[in-house]
mmCIF file of C-alpha atoms and ligand atoms in Angstrom:
data_model
loop_
_atom_site.group_PDB
_atom_site.id
_atom_site.type_symbol
_atom_site.label_atom_id
_atom_site.label_comp_id
_atom_site.label_asym_id
_atom_site.label_seq_id
_atom_site.Cartn_x
_atom_site.Cartn_y
_atom_site.Cartn_z
ATOM 1 C CA MET V 1 125.583 111.954 80.837
ATOM 2 C CA LYS V 2 123.501 109.468 80.389
ATOM 3 C CA VAL V 3 123.291 107.095 83.504
ATOM 4 C CA LEU V 4 121.903 103.351 84.168
ATOM 5 C CA GLY V 5 120.017 103.327 87.518
ATOM 6 C CA ILE V 6 119.755 99.982 89.226
ATOM 7 C CA GLU V 7 117.219 99.195 92.110
ATOM 8 C CA THR V 8 116.801 95.812 94.197
ATOM 9 C CA SER V 9 116.337 96.723 97.474
ATOM 10 C CA CYS V 10 113.322 94.529 98.395
ATOM 11 C CA ASP V 11 110.333 93.738 95.752
ATOM 12 C CA GLU V 12 110.841 95.547 92.751
ATOM 13 C CA CYS V 13 113.154 94.674 89.970
ATOM 14 C CA ALA V 14 113.913 98.114 88.566
ATOM 15 C CA ALA V 15 116.349 99.873 86.313
ATOM 16 C CA ALA V 16 116.138 103.030 84.386
ATOM 17 C CA VAL V 17 118.541 105.843 82.140
ATOM 18 C CA VAL V 18 118.675 109.028 83.172
ATOM 19 C CA GLU V 19 120.445 112.007 81.279
ATOM 20 C CA ASP V 20 122.062 114.779 83.386
ATOM 21 C CA GLY V 21 120.435 113.713 86.513
ATOM 22 C CA ARG V 22 117.209 114.950 85.693
ATOM 23 C CA GLU V 23 115.895 113.672 82.578
ATOM 24 C CA ILE V 24 114.153 110.368 82.920
ATOM 25 C CA LEU V 25 114.819 108.371 79.193
ATOM 26 C CA SER V 26 113.238 105.239 80.885
ATOM 27 C CA ASN V 27 111.933 104.111 83.415
ATOM 28 C CA VAL V 28 111.206 100.068 84.070
ATOM 29 C CA VAL V 29 109.948 98.452 87.061
ATOM 30 C CA ALA V 30 109.360 94.495 87.201
ATOM 31 C CA THR V 31 106.984 94.226 90.508
ATOM 32 C CA GLN V 32 107.071 91.279 92.198
ATOM 33 C CA ILE V 33 104.265 91.864 94.370
ATOM 34 C CA PRO V 34 102.017 89.103 92.784
ATOM 35 C CA PHE V 35 104.409 86.624 94.198
ATOM 36 C CA HIS V 36 104.587 87.815 97.854
ATOM 37 C CA ALA V 37 101.181 89.054 97.979
ATOM 38 C CA GLU V 38 100.234 85.443 99.361
ATOM 39 C CA TYR V 39 102.251 85.827 102.234
ATOM 40 C CA ASN V 40 101.311 88.903 103.162
ATOM 41 C CA GLY V 41 104.691 90.521 102.819
ATOM 42 C CA VAL V 42 107.859 90.129 100.923
ATOM 43 C CA VAL V 43 109.480 86.727 101.354
ATOM 44 C CA PRO V 44 113.412 87.481 101.315
ATOM 45 C CA GLU V 45 114.001 84.337 99.905
ATOM 46 C CA ILE V 46 111.460 84.952 96.897
ATOM 47 C CA ALA V 47 112.924 88.462 96.422
ATOM 48 C CA SER V 48 116.730 87.775 95.501
ATOM 49 C CA ARG V 49 115.730 84.582 93.623
ATOM 50 C CA MET V 50 113.360 86.451 91.137
ATOM 51 C CA HIS V 51 115.638 89.762 90.925
ATOM 52 C CA THR V 52 118.289 87.266 89.865
ATOM 53 C CA GLU V 53 116.163 85.675 87.404
ATOM 54 C CA TRP V 54 115.100 89.335 86.033
ATOM 55 C CA ILE V 55 117.395 91.546 86.698
ATOM 56 C CA SER V 56 119.297 91.245 82.874
ATOM 57 C CA ARG V 57 116.110 91.550 80.999
ATOM 58 C CA VAL V 58 114.933 94.750 83.075
ATOM 59 C CA ALA V 59 117.994 96.328 82.253
ATOM 60 C CA GLN V 60 118.094 95.691 78.487
ATOM 61 C CA GLU V 61 114.240 97.086 78.419
ATOM 62 C CA ALA V 62 115.395 100.314 80.326
ATOM 63 C CA LEU V 63 118.354 100.367 77.527
ATOM 64 C CA ASP V 64 115.902 99.745 74.435
ATOM 65 C CA LYS V 65 112.772 102.010 75.924
ATOM 66 C CA ALA V 66 115.721 104.670 76.222
ATOM 67 C CA VAL V 67 116.726 103.548 72.520
ATOM 68 C CA LEU V 68 120.352 103.020 73.508
ATOM 69 C CA LYS V 69 123.086 100.543 73.161
ATOM 70 C CA ALA V 70 125.107 99.349 76.664
ATOM 71 C CA GLU V 71 128.215 101.209 74.861
ATOM 72 C CA GLU V 72 126.703 104.523 74.507
ATOM 73 C CA LEU V 73 126.123 104.876 78.412
ATOM 74 C CA ASP V 74 128.640 106.891 80.843
ATOM 75 C CA SER V 75 128.332 105.141 84.130
ATOM 76 C CA VAL V 76 126.149 102.606 86.247
ATOM 77 C CA ALA V 77 124.180 103.781 89.833
ATOM 78 C CA ALA V 78 122.809 100.712 91.897
ATOM 79 C CA THR V 79 121.295 101.056 95.494
ATOM 80 C CA ALA V 80 124.180 99.256 97.927
ATOM 81 C CA HIS V 81 121.702 100.405 101.348
ATOM 82 C CA PRO V 82 119.565 99.516 103.218
ATOM 83 C CA GLY V 83 117.065 97.039 101.963
ATOM 84 C CA LEU V 84 116.965 93.472 102.048
ATOM 85 C CA LEU V 85 120.836 91.828 102.146
ATOM 86 C CA GLY V 86 119.964 88.966 99.350
ATOM 87 C CA SER V 87 118.078 91.340 97.066
ATOM 88 C CA LEU V 88 120.292 94.235 96.961
ATOM 89 C CA LEU V 89 123.406 92.199 96.521
ATOM 90 C CA VAL V 90 121.949 91.000 93.054
ATOM 91 C CA GLY V 91 121.644 94.563 92.198
ATOM 92 C CA LEU V 92 124.756 95.708 93.182
ATOM 93 C CA ASN V 93 126.593 92.554 91.717
ATOM 94 C CA PHE V 94 125.001 93.531 88.074
ATOM 95 C CA ALA V 95 125.928 97.107 88.296
ATOM 96 C CA LYS V 96 129.439 96.583 89.439
ATOM 97 C CA ALA V 97 130.023 93.383 86.908
ATOM 98 C CA PHE V 98 128.291 95.428 84.062
ATOM 99 C CA ALA V 99 130.389 98.687 85.192
ATOM 100 C CA TRP V 100 133.876 96.651 84.920
ATOM 101 C CA ALA V 101 133.003 94.960 81.730
ATOM 102 C CA ARG V 102 132.874 98.181 80.020
ATOM 103 C CA ASP V 103 135.041 99.687 81.786
ATOM 104 C CA ILE V 104 132.674 102.596 83.170
ATOM 105 C CA PRO V 105 132.354 104.303 86.752
ATOM 106 C CA PHE V 106 130.125 102.309 89.147
ATOM 107 C CA ILE V 107 128.447 104.614 91.527
ATOM 108 C CA ALA V 108 126.852 102.528 95.029
ATOM 109 C CA VAL V 109 124.101 105.275 96.321
ATOM 110 C CA ASP V 110 121.792 105.333 99.016
ATOM 111 C CA HIS V 111 118.075 104.359 98.793
ATOM 112 C CA MET V 112 116.853 107.004 100.917
ATOM 113 C CA LEU V 113 118.743 109.337 100.171
ATOM 114 C CA ALA V 114 117.356 108.496 96.423
ATOM 115 C CA HIS V 115 114.146 108.773 97.526
ATOM 116 C CA LEU V 116 114.264 112.207 98.976
ATOM 117 C CA TYR V 117 116.001 113.240 95.489
ATOM 118 C CA ALA V 118 113.183 111.710 93.300
ATOM 119 C CA PRO V 119 111.334 115.279 92.534
ATOM 120 C CA ARG V 120 113.983 116.807 91.121
ATOM 121 C CA LEU V 121 113.450 114.290 88.193
ATOM 122 C CA GLU V 122 111.278 114.775 84.986
ATOM 123 C CA TYR V 123 110.259 112.887 81.899
ATOM 124 C CA ALA V 124 111.435 113.593 78.899
ATOM 125 C CA ASP V 125 107.830 113.262 77.570
ATOM 126 C CA VAL V 126 106.484 114.645 80.576
ATOM 127 C CA PRO V 127 102.391 114.762 79.702
ATOM 128 C CA GLU V 128 101.870 111.557 78.571
ATOM 129 C CA LYS V 129 104.162 109.708 81.171
ATOM 130 C CA SER V 130 103.489 111.696 83.949
ATOM 131 C CA PRO V 131 100.000 112.483 84.356
ATOM 132 C CA SER V 132 100.168 113.382 87.876
ATOM 133 C CA VAL V 133 103.117 115.987 87.403
ATOM 134 C CA SER V 134 102.032 119.281 85.986
ATOM 135 C CA ALA V 135 104.342 121.209 84.074
ATOM 136 C CA THR V 136 104.292 123.584 86.616
ATOM 137 C CA ASP V 137 104.894 121.212 89.565
ATOM 138 C CA ALA V 138 107.776 119.478 87.752
ATOM 139 C CA ALA V 139 109.343 123.042 87.081
ATOM 140 C CA SER V 140 109.551 123.929 90.479
ATOM 141 C CA ALA V 141 110.475 120.729 92.159
ATOM 142 C CA THR V 142 113.499 120.289 89.719
ATOM 143 C CA SER V 143 114.489 124.110 91.103
ATOM 144 C CA VAL V 144 114.276 123.138 95.198
ATOM 145 C CA SER V 145 117.615 124.523 96.735
ATOM 146 C CA TYR V 146 118.590 123.312 99.926
ATOM 147 C CA PRO V 147 118.614 123.314 103.041
ATOM 148 C CA PHE V 148 114.681 121.811 103.252
ATOM 149 C CA LEU V 149 112.944 119.554 105.531
ATOM 150 C CA GLY V 150 112.804 115.958 103.983
ATOM 151 C CA LEU V 151 110.131 113.591 104.669
ATOM 152 C CA LEU V 152 111.129 109.952 103.728
ATOM 153 C CA VAL V 153 107.901 107.647 104.425
ATOM 154 C CA SER V 154 107.944 103.661 103.206
ATOM 155 C CA GLY V 155 107.686 100.632 103.933
ATOM 156 C CA GLY V 156 110.594 100.300 106.254
ATOM 157 C CA HIS V 157 111.665 104.056 107.062
ATOM 158 C CA THR V 158 109.814 106.912 108.488
ATOM 159 C CA ILE V 159 112.560 109.724 108.628
ATOM 160 C CA ILE V 160 112.314 113.468 108.989
ATOM 161 C CA CYS V 161 115.514 115.053 108.458
ATOM 162 C CA ARG V 162 117.320 118.018 107.507
ATOM 163 C CA ALA V 163 118.847 118.278 104.146
ATOM 164 C CA ASP V 164 122.308 120.472 103.195
ATOM 165 C CA ASN V 165 122.681 118.333 100.248
ATOM 166 C CA PHE V 166 121.877 115.573 98.049
ATOM 167 C CA ASP V 167 124.028 113.315 100.280
ATOM 168 C CA ASP V 168 124.350 115.643 103.502
ATOM 169 C CA ILE V 169 120.985 114.815 105.676
ATOM 170 C CA THR V 170 120.531 115.194 109.506
ATOM 171 C CA VAL V 171 117.906 112.490 110.984
ATOM 172 C CA LEU V 172 115.947 115.044 113.359
ATOM 173 C CA GLY V 173 113.378 112.053 114.014
ATOM 174 C CA THR V 174 112.480 108.735 113.281
ATOM 175 C CA THR V 175 109.840 105.921 114.099
ATOM 176 C CA ILE V 176 110.595 104.222 117.383
ATOM 177 C CA ASP V 177 108.807 101.143 116.409
ATOM 178 C CA ASP V 178 107.270 100.589 112.985
ATOM 179 C CA ALA V 179 107.130 102.857 109.874
ATOM 180 C CA VAL V 180 104.496 104.351 109.074
ATOM 181 C CA GLY V 181 103.816 101.906 105.406
ATOM 182 C CA GLU V 182 104.355 99.213 107.705
ATOM 183 C CA ALA V 183 101.088 100.551 109.864
ATOM 184 C CA PHE V 184 99.448 100.848 106.378
ATOM 185 C CA ASP V 185 100.317 97.171 105.291
ATOM 186 C CA LYS V 186 99.317 95.633 108.862
ATOM 187 C CA VAL V 187 95.976 97.661 108.687
ATOM 188 C CA SER V 188 95.353 96.077 105.298
ATOM 189 C CA LYS V 189 96.296 92.948 106.280
ATOM 190 C CA HIS V 190 93.937 92.285 109.195
ATOM 191 C CA TYR V 191 91.405 93.910 106.508
ATOM 192 C CA GLY V 192 91.982 90.846 103.972
ATOM 193 C CA PHE V 193 93.346 93.056 101.951
ATOM 194 C CA GLY V 194 96.641 92.065 101.568
ATOM 195 C CA TYR V 195 100.070 93.530 100.696
ATOM 196 C CA PRO V 196 101.027 96.431 100.453
ATOM 197 C CA GLY V 197 98.024 97.902 101.917
ATOM 198 C CA GLY V 198 98.740 101.597 101.739
ATOM 199 C CA ALA V 199 96.996 102.366 98.179
ATOM 200 C CA VAL V 200 94.013 99.714 99.343
ATOM 201 C CA ILE V 201 93.485 101.610 102.327
ATOM 202 C CA ASP V 202 94.197 105.264 100.904
ATOM 203 C CA LYS V 203 91.194 104.167 98.468
ATOM 204 C CA LEU V 204 88.547 102.936 100.890
ATOM 205 C CA ALA V 205 89.289 105.424 103.222
ATOM 206 C CA LYS V 206 88.075 107.861 100.547
ATOM 207 C CA SER V 207 84.659 106.522 101.095
ATOM 208 C CA GLY V 208 84.822 106.764 104.867
ATOM 209 C CA ASN V 209 84.339 109.674 107.434
ATOM 210 C CA THR V 210 87.662 110.784 109.072
ATOM 211 C CA GLY V 211 86.610 112.101 112.491
ATOM 212 C CA ALA V 212 84.485 108.595 113.058
ATOM 213 C CA PHE V 213 87.096 107.206 115.287
ATOM 214 C CA ASN V 214 88.901 108.616 117.844
ATOM 215 C CA PHE V 215 92.462 106.609 117.901
ATOM 216 C CA PRO V 216 94.830 107.364 120.135
ATOM 217 C CA MET V 217 98.207 109.902 119.513
ATOM 218 C CA PRO V 218 101.527 108.850 120.921
ATOM 219 C CA SER V 219 102.976 111.365 123.050
ATOM 220 C CA LEU V 220 106.242 111.973 122.115
ATOM 221 C CA HIS V 221 107.197 115.273 122.503
ATOM 222 C CA LYS V 222 109.683 115.779 124.507
ATOM 223 C CA GLY V 223 113.385 116.016 124.705
ATOM 224 C CA ASP V 224 115.265 113.259 122.104
ATOM 225 C CA HIS V 225 111.807 111.910 120.974
ATOM 226 C CA LYS V 226 110.514 115.502 120.085
ATOM 227 C CA TYR V 227 110.482 114.443 116.533
ATOM 228 C CA ASP V 228 109.992 110.985 116.162
ATOM 229 C CA VAL V 229 106.601 108.962 115.844
ATOM 230 C CA SER V 230 104.874 106.204 116.529
ATOM 231 C CA TYR V 231 102.521 103.925 114.983
ATOM 232 C CA SER V 232 102.726 100.127 117.074
ATOM 233 C CA GLY V 233 99.666 101.693 119.513
ATOM 234 C CA LEU V 234 97.707 103.181 116.595
ATOM 235 C CA LYS V 235 98.427 99.988 114.711
ATOM 236 C CA ASN V 236 96.708 97.925 117.591
ATOM 237 C CA ALA V 237 93.833 100.164 118.321
ATOM 238 C CA VAL V 238 92.470 100.002 114.772
ATOM 239 C CA ILE V 239 93.383 96.286 114.855
ATOM 240 C CA ASN V 240 91.270 96.033 117.914
ATOM 241 C CA GLN V 241 88.544 98.124 116.023
ATOM 242 C CA ILE V 242 87.940 95.716 113.145
ATOM 243 C CA GLU V 243 87.878 92.816 115.272
ATOM 244 C CA LYS V 244 85.109 94.360 117.492
ATOM 245 C CA PHE V 245 83.531 95.765 114.237
ATOM 246 C CA ARG V 246 83.810 91.813 113.122
ATOM 247 C CA ALA V 247 82.104 90.596 115.762
ATOM 248 C CA GLY V 248 79.328 93.118 115.380
ATOM 249 C CA GLN V 249 79.990 95.542 118.092
ATOM 250 C CA ILE V 250 79.153 98.648 115.813
ATOM 251 C CA PRO V 251 79.802 101.908 117.585
ATOM 252 C CA GLU V 252 77.800 104.776 116.965
ATOM 253 C CA GLY V 253 79.257 107.340 114.077
ATOM 254 C CA GLY V 254 81.072 105.073 112.610
ATOM 255 C CA ASP V 255 78.976 102.396 111.250
ATOM 256 C CA LYS V 256 81.027 101.561 108.236
ATOM 257 C CA SER V 257 84.441 99.234 107.938
ATOM 258 C CA GLU V 258 84.883 102.628 105.728
ATOM 259 C CA ASP V 259 85.059 105.075 108.590
ATOM 260 C CA ILE V 260 87.737 102.754 110.772
ATOM 261 C CA ALA V 261 89.881 103.403 107.603
ATOM 262 C CA ALA V 262 89.196 107.297 106.926
ATOM 263 C CA SER V 263 89.680 107.772 110.686
ATOM 264 C CA PHE V 264 93.035 105.141 110.729
ATOM 265 C CA GLN V 265 94.566 107.062 107.732
ATOM 266 C CA ARG V 266 93.836 110.488 109.203
ATOM 267 C CA THR V 267 95.656 109.769 112.641
ATOM 268 C CA ALA V 268 98.376 108.321 110.946
ATOM 269 C CA VAL V 269 98.777 111.351 108.871
ATOM 270 C CA GLU V 270 98.490 113.260 111.681
ATOM 271 C CA ILE V 271 101.251 111.667 113.897
ATOM 272 C CA LEU V 272 103.389 112.361 110.822
ATOM 273 C CA LEU V 273 102.731 116.392 110.494
ATOM 274 C CA ARG V 274 102.700 116.841 114.009
ATOM 275 C CA SER V 275 106.574 115.813 114.618
ATOM 276 C CA LEU V 276 107.160 117.546 111.009
ATOM 277 C CA PHE V 277 105.559 120.819 111.104
ATOM 278 C CA ARG V 278 107.459 120.894 114.898
ATOM 279 C CA ALA V 279 110.576 120.458 113.051
ATOM 280 C CA ALA V 280 109.666 123.139 110.179
ATOM 281 C CA GLN V 281 109.021 125.855 113.165
ATOM 282 C CA ASP V 282 112.293 124.824 114.944
ATOM 283 C CA THR V 283 114.354 125.001 112.221
ATOM 284 C CA GLY V 284 112.659 127.444 110.540
ATOM 285 C CA LEU V 285 112.430 125.743 107.270
ATOM 286 C CA THR V 286 109.661 126.558 105.259
ATOM 287 C CA THR V 287 110.405 123.795 102.160
ATOM 288 C CA ILE V 288 109.597 120.419 102.956
ATOM 289 C CA VAL V 289 110.490 117.657 100.188
ATOM 290 C CA ALA V 290 108.218 114.243 100.415
ATOM 291 C CA GLY V 291 109.646 110.820 98.943
ATOM 292 C CA GLY V 292 108.820 106.891 99.582
ATOM 293 C CA GLY V 293 106.178 104.968 98.520
ATOM 294 C CA VAL V 294 103.841 106.463 101.433
ATOM 295 C CA ALA V 295 104.037 110.273 99.727
ATOM 296 C CA ALA V 296 101.537 108.656 97.057
ATOM 297 C CA ASN V 297 99.288 108.857 100.054
ATOM 298 C CA SER V 298 96.400 111.604 99.145
ATOM 299 C CA TYR V 299 95.045 112.287 102.424
ATOM 300 C CA LEU V 300 98.910 113.085 103.341
ATOM 301 C CA ARG V 301 99.050 115.599 100.184
ATOM 302 C CA ALA V 302 96.191 117.139 100.310
ATOM 303 C CA ALA V 303 97.275 118.093 104.333
ATOM 304 C CA LEU V 304 100.205 119.684 103.286
ATOM 305 C CA ALA V 305 98.938 121.141 100.415
ATOM 306 C CA ARG V 306 96.742 122.822 102.715
ATOM 307 C CA ARG V 307 99.562 124.602 104.428
ATOM 308 C CA GLN V 308 100.520 127.733 102.842
ATOM 309 C CA ASP V 309 103.057 128.981 104.817
ATOM 310 C CA LEU V 310 104.904 125.702 103.662
ATOM 311 C CA ARG V 311 106.213 124.422 99.953
ATOM 312 C CA CYS V 312 105.720 121.119 99.435
ATOM 313 C CA ILE V 313 107.412 119.290 97.237
ATOM 314 C CA PHE V 314 105.967 115.467 96.349
ATOM 315 C CA PRO V 315 107.724 113.424 93.557
ATOM 316 C CA PRO V 316 105.004 112.101 90.863
ATOM 317 C CA LEU V 317 103.040 109.169 92.185
ATOM 318 C CA GLU V 318 105.020 106.987 90.305
ATOM 319 C CA LEU V 319 108.218 107.903 91.404
ATOM 320 C CA CYS V 320 107.170 107.512 95.154
ATOM 321 C CA GLY V 321 107.827 104.004 95.370
ATOM 322 C CA ASP V 322 110.903 102.065 94.280
ATOM 323 C CA ASN V 323 112.535 103.150 90.822
ATOM 324 C CA GLY V 324 115.837 103.021 89.064
ATOM 325 C CA ALA V 325 115.176 106.701 88.055
ATOM 326 C CA MET V 326 115.984 107.963 91.007
ATOM 327 C CA ILE V 327 119.185 105.766 91.402
ATOM 328 C CA ALA V 328 120.360 106.970 88.150
ATOM 329 C CA GLY V 329 119.389 110.673 89.012
ATOM 330 C CA LEU V 330 121.172 110.489 92.451
ATOM 331 C CA GLY V 331 124.506 108.690 90.932
ATOM 332 C CA TYR V 332 124.831 111.273 88.248
ATOM 333 C CA GLN V 333 125.265 114.095 91.148
ATOM 334 C CA TYR V 334 128.182 111.558 92.776
ATOM 335 C CA LEU V 335 130.039 111.509 88.968
ATOM 336 C CA VAL V 336 129.929 115.205 88.318
ATOM 337 C CA ARG V 337 131.436 115.894 91.660
ATOM 338 C CA GLY V 338 134.370 113.673 90.359
ATOM 339 C CA GLU V 339 133.772 110.789 92.790
ATOM 340 C CA ARG V 340 133.495 106.980 92.178
ATOM 341 C CA SER V 341 132.925 104.020 93.983
ATOM 342 C CA PRO V 342 135.147 101.264 94.290
ATOM 343 C CA LEU V 343 134.337 97.682 92.996
ATOM 344 C CA THR V 344 135.029 96.235 96.736
ATOM 345 C CA VAL V 345 131.858 98.183 97.954
ATOM 346 C CA THR V 346 129.188 95.826 99.468
ATOM 347 C CA ALA V 347 125.578 95.838 100.305
ATOM 348 C CA SER V 348 124.032 96.454 103.803
ATOM 349 C CA ALA V 349 121.185 96.013 105.055
ATOM 350 C CA ARG V 350 120.520 99.075 107.193
ATOM 351 C CA VAL V 351 121.225 103.035 106.320
ATOM 352 C CA LYS V 352 124.596 104.020 106.498
ATOM 353 C CA SER V 353 126.201 107.110 108.337
ATOM 354 C CA PHE V 354 123.428 109.321 108.298
ATOM 355 C CA LYS V 355 124.216 112.021 111.124
ATOM 356 C CA LYS V 356 121.861 112.446 114.120
ATOM 357 C CA ARG V 357 119.792 114.950 115.410
ATOM 358 C CA TYR V 358 120.009 118.832 114.357
ATOM 359 C CA PRO V 359 122.387 120.414 116.860
HETATM 360 O O1 LIG N 1 109.251 103.539 98.749
HETATM 361 P P1 LIG N 1 108.401 101.989 99.101
HETATM 362 O O2 LIG N 1 108.140 101.540 97.822
HETATM 363 O O3 LIG N 1 109.106 100.609 99.365
HETATM 364 C C1 LIG N 1 109.948 100.792 100.609
HETATM 365 O O4 LIG N 1 111.440 101.415 100.151
HETATM 366 O O5 LIG N 1 109.664 100.533 101.823
HETATM 367 O O6 LIG N 1 107.235 102.131 99.849
HETATM 368 C C2 LIG N 1 106.140 100.959 99.917
HETATM 369 C C3 LIG N 1 105.186 101.362 100.904
HETATM 370 C C4 LIG N 1 104.100 100.416 101.554
HETATM 371 O O7 LIG N 1 104.314 100.146 102.670
HETATM 372 C C5 LIG N 1 103.209 100.477 100.538
HETATM 373 O O8 LIG N 1 101.885 100.034 101.437
HETATM 374 C C6 LIG N 1 103.303 101.951 101.395
HETATM 375 O O9 LIG N 1 104.393 102.526 100.761
HETATM 376 N N1 LIG N 1 102.069 103.127 99.995
HETATM 377 C C7 LIG N 1 101.322 103.882 100.698
HETATM 378 C C8 LIG N 1 100.389 104.396 99.421
HETATM 379 N N2 LIG N 1 100.982 103.768 98.323
HETATM 380 C C9 LIG N 1 102.212 103.154 98.568
HETATM 381 N N3 LIG N 1 100.530 103.972 102.353
HETATM 382 C C10 LIG N 1 99.567 104.920 101.791
HETATM 383 N N4 LIG N 1 99.284 105.600 100.920
HETATM 384 C C11 LIG N 1 99.409 105.447 99.729
HETATM 385 N N5 LIG N 1 98.531 105.621 98.652
HETATM 386 ZN ZN1 LIG N 2 111.723 102.383 98.852
#
């Protein structure tokens, strides 16, 4: 079954064709980053206007790359939530119209569930298109079985959850303020590197000393906040340090601006892992599946790889960020269960109906 996946929740205008929920036949991501970079963040009005201008061509390119005609598709899936409302509506309405015109099933999916699904995808021609994933990684990732712990880390969300099925997750912990990707983006902005900042900070941190600065860790270890995270304290401490550095107050042991980036990244990852490992211990779950833009972070990947007692599965780098393949893959799972979405489905900016807290 061939599914066209449409993703326009934020600043990537993306379409992909995936066969049987697994094999990526095409994956087109048209990024709007250069149009938002000068504003240091995504401008919702620009995003939705550009999606409107691009979506037809992006979907056509996905079909062309898959060497398929529209009539050969079995279904269309699109992100319905969460995200920027104006952006979501473009992709969702495009997908509904596309399905209605061809009388094929339409499936509305959740963006965060799709990020969690990403490691289950494989490229039809793995070696050239996906250098970051070895054949063994791909095989083990696709064989992942439920339940597992999910680590969803992006620019808008930070969620630690238990996943019992592709559409059944229980949120154990989340951020009480900024998302982890947002913290990377804000630190990058203060460095003057602009938006998005995660990959830039990741690269800068490679030549810095991770132990140069002791930035604060939030004290969230009790009761309801046991698996939660917080990034606003860390973000402010790092921004203050950058300002001091600029003012010529160079502390001993941290004499390069790279040291601030490396120490920030270590702390940001430690905050995540402290809650994640606590959840692993309490639930007894030993498989962790990561997804979202921050799952591309090299320090996070290395830190999780060091845990011999846990099986940690990451999507290949190009499937960590927003893409249509994860939408098509997830859409297929609903289809095989015989489900369809009505054309009356609409977009919503927030995550919908995840169960809260592990009993
Ligand atoms: O999932 P995504 O593409 O979009 C959202 O749904 O938000 O995630 C984008 C986020 C941005 O905040 C970006 O800075 C961050 O992922 N990111 C990274 C890295 N690559 C992207 N953060 C840390 N390290 C990276 N290598
Ligand atoms: Zn995303």
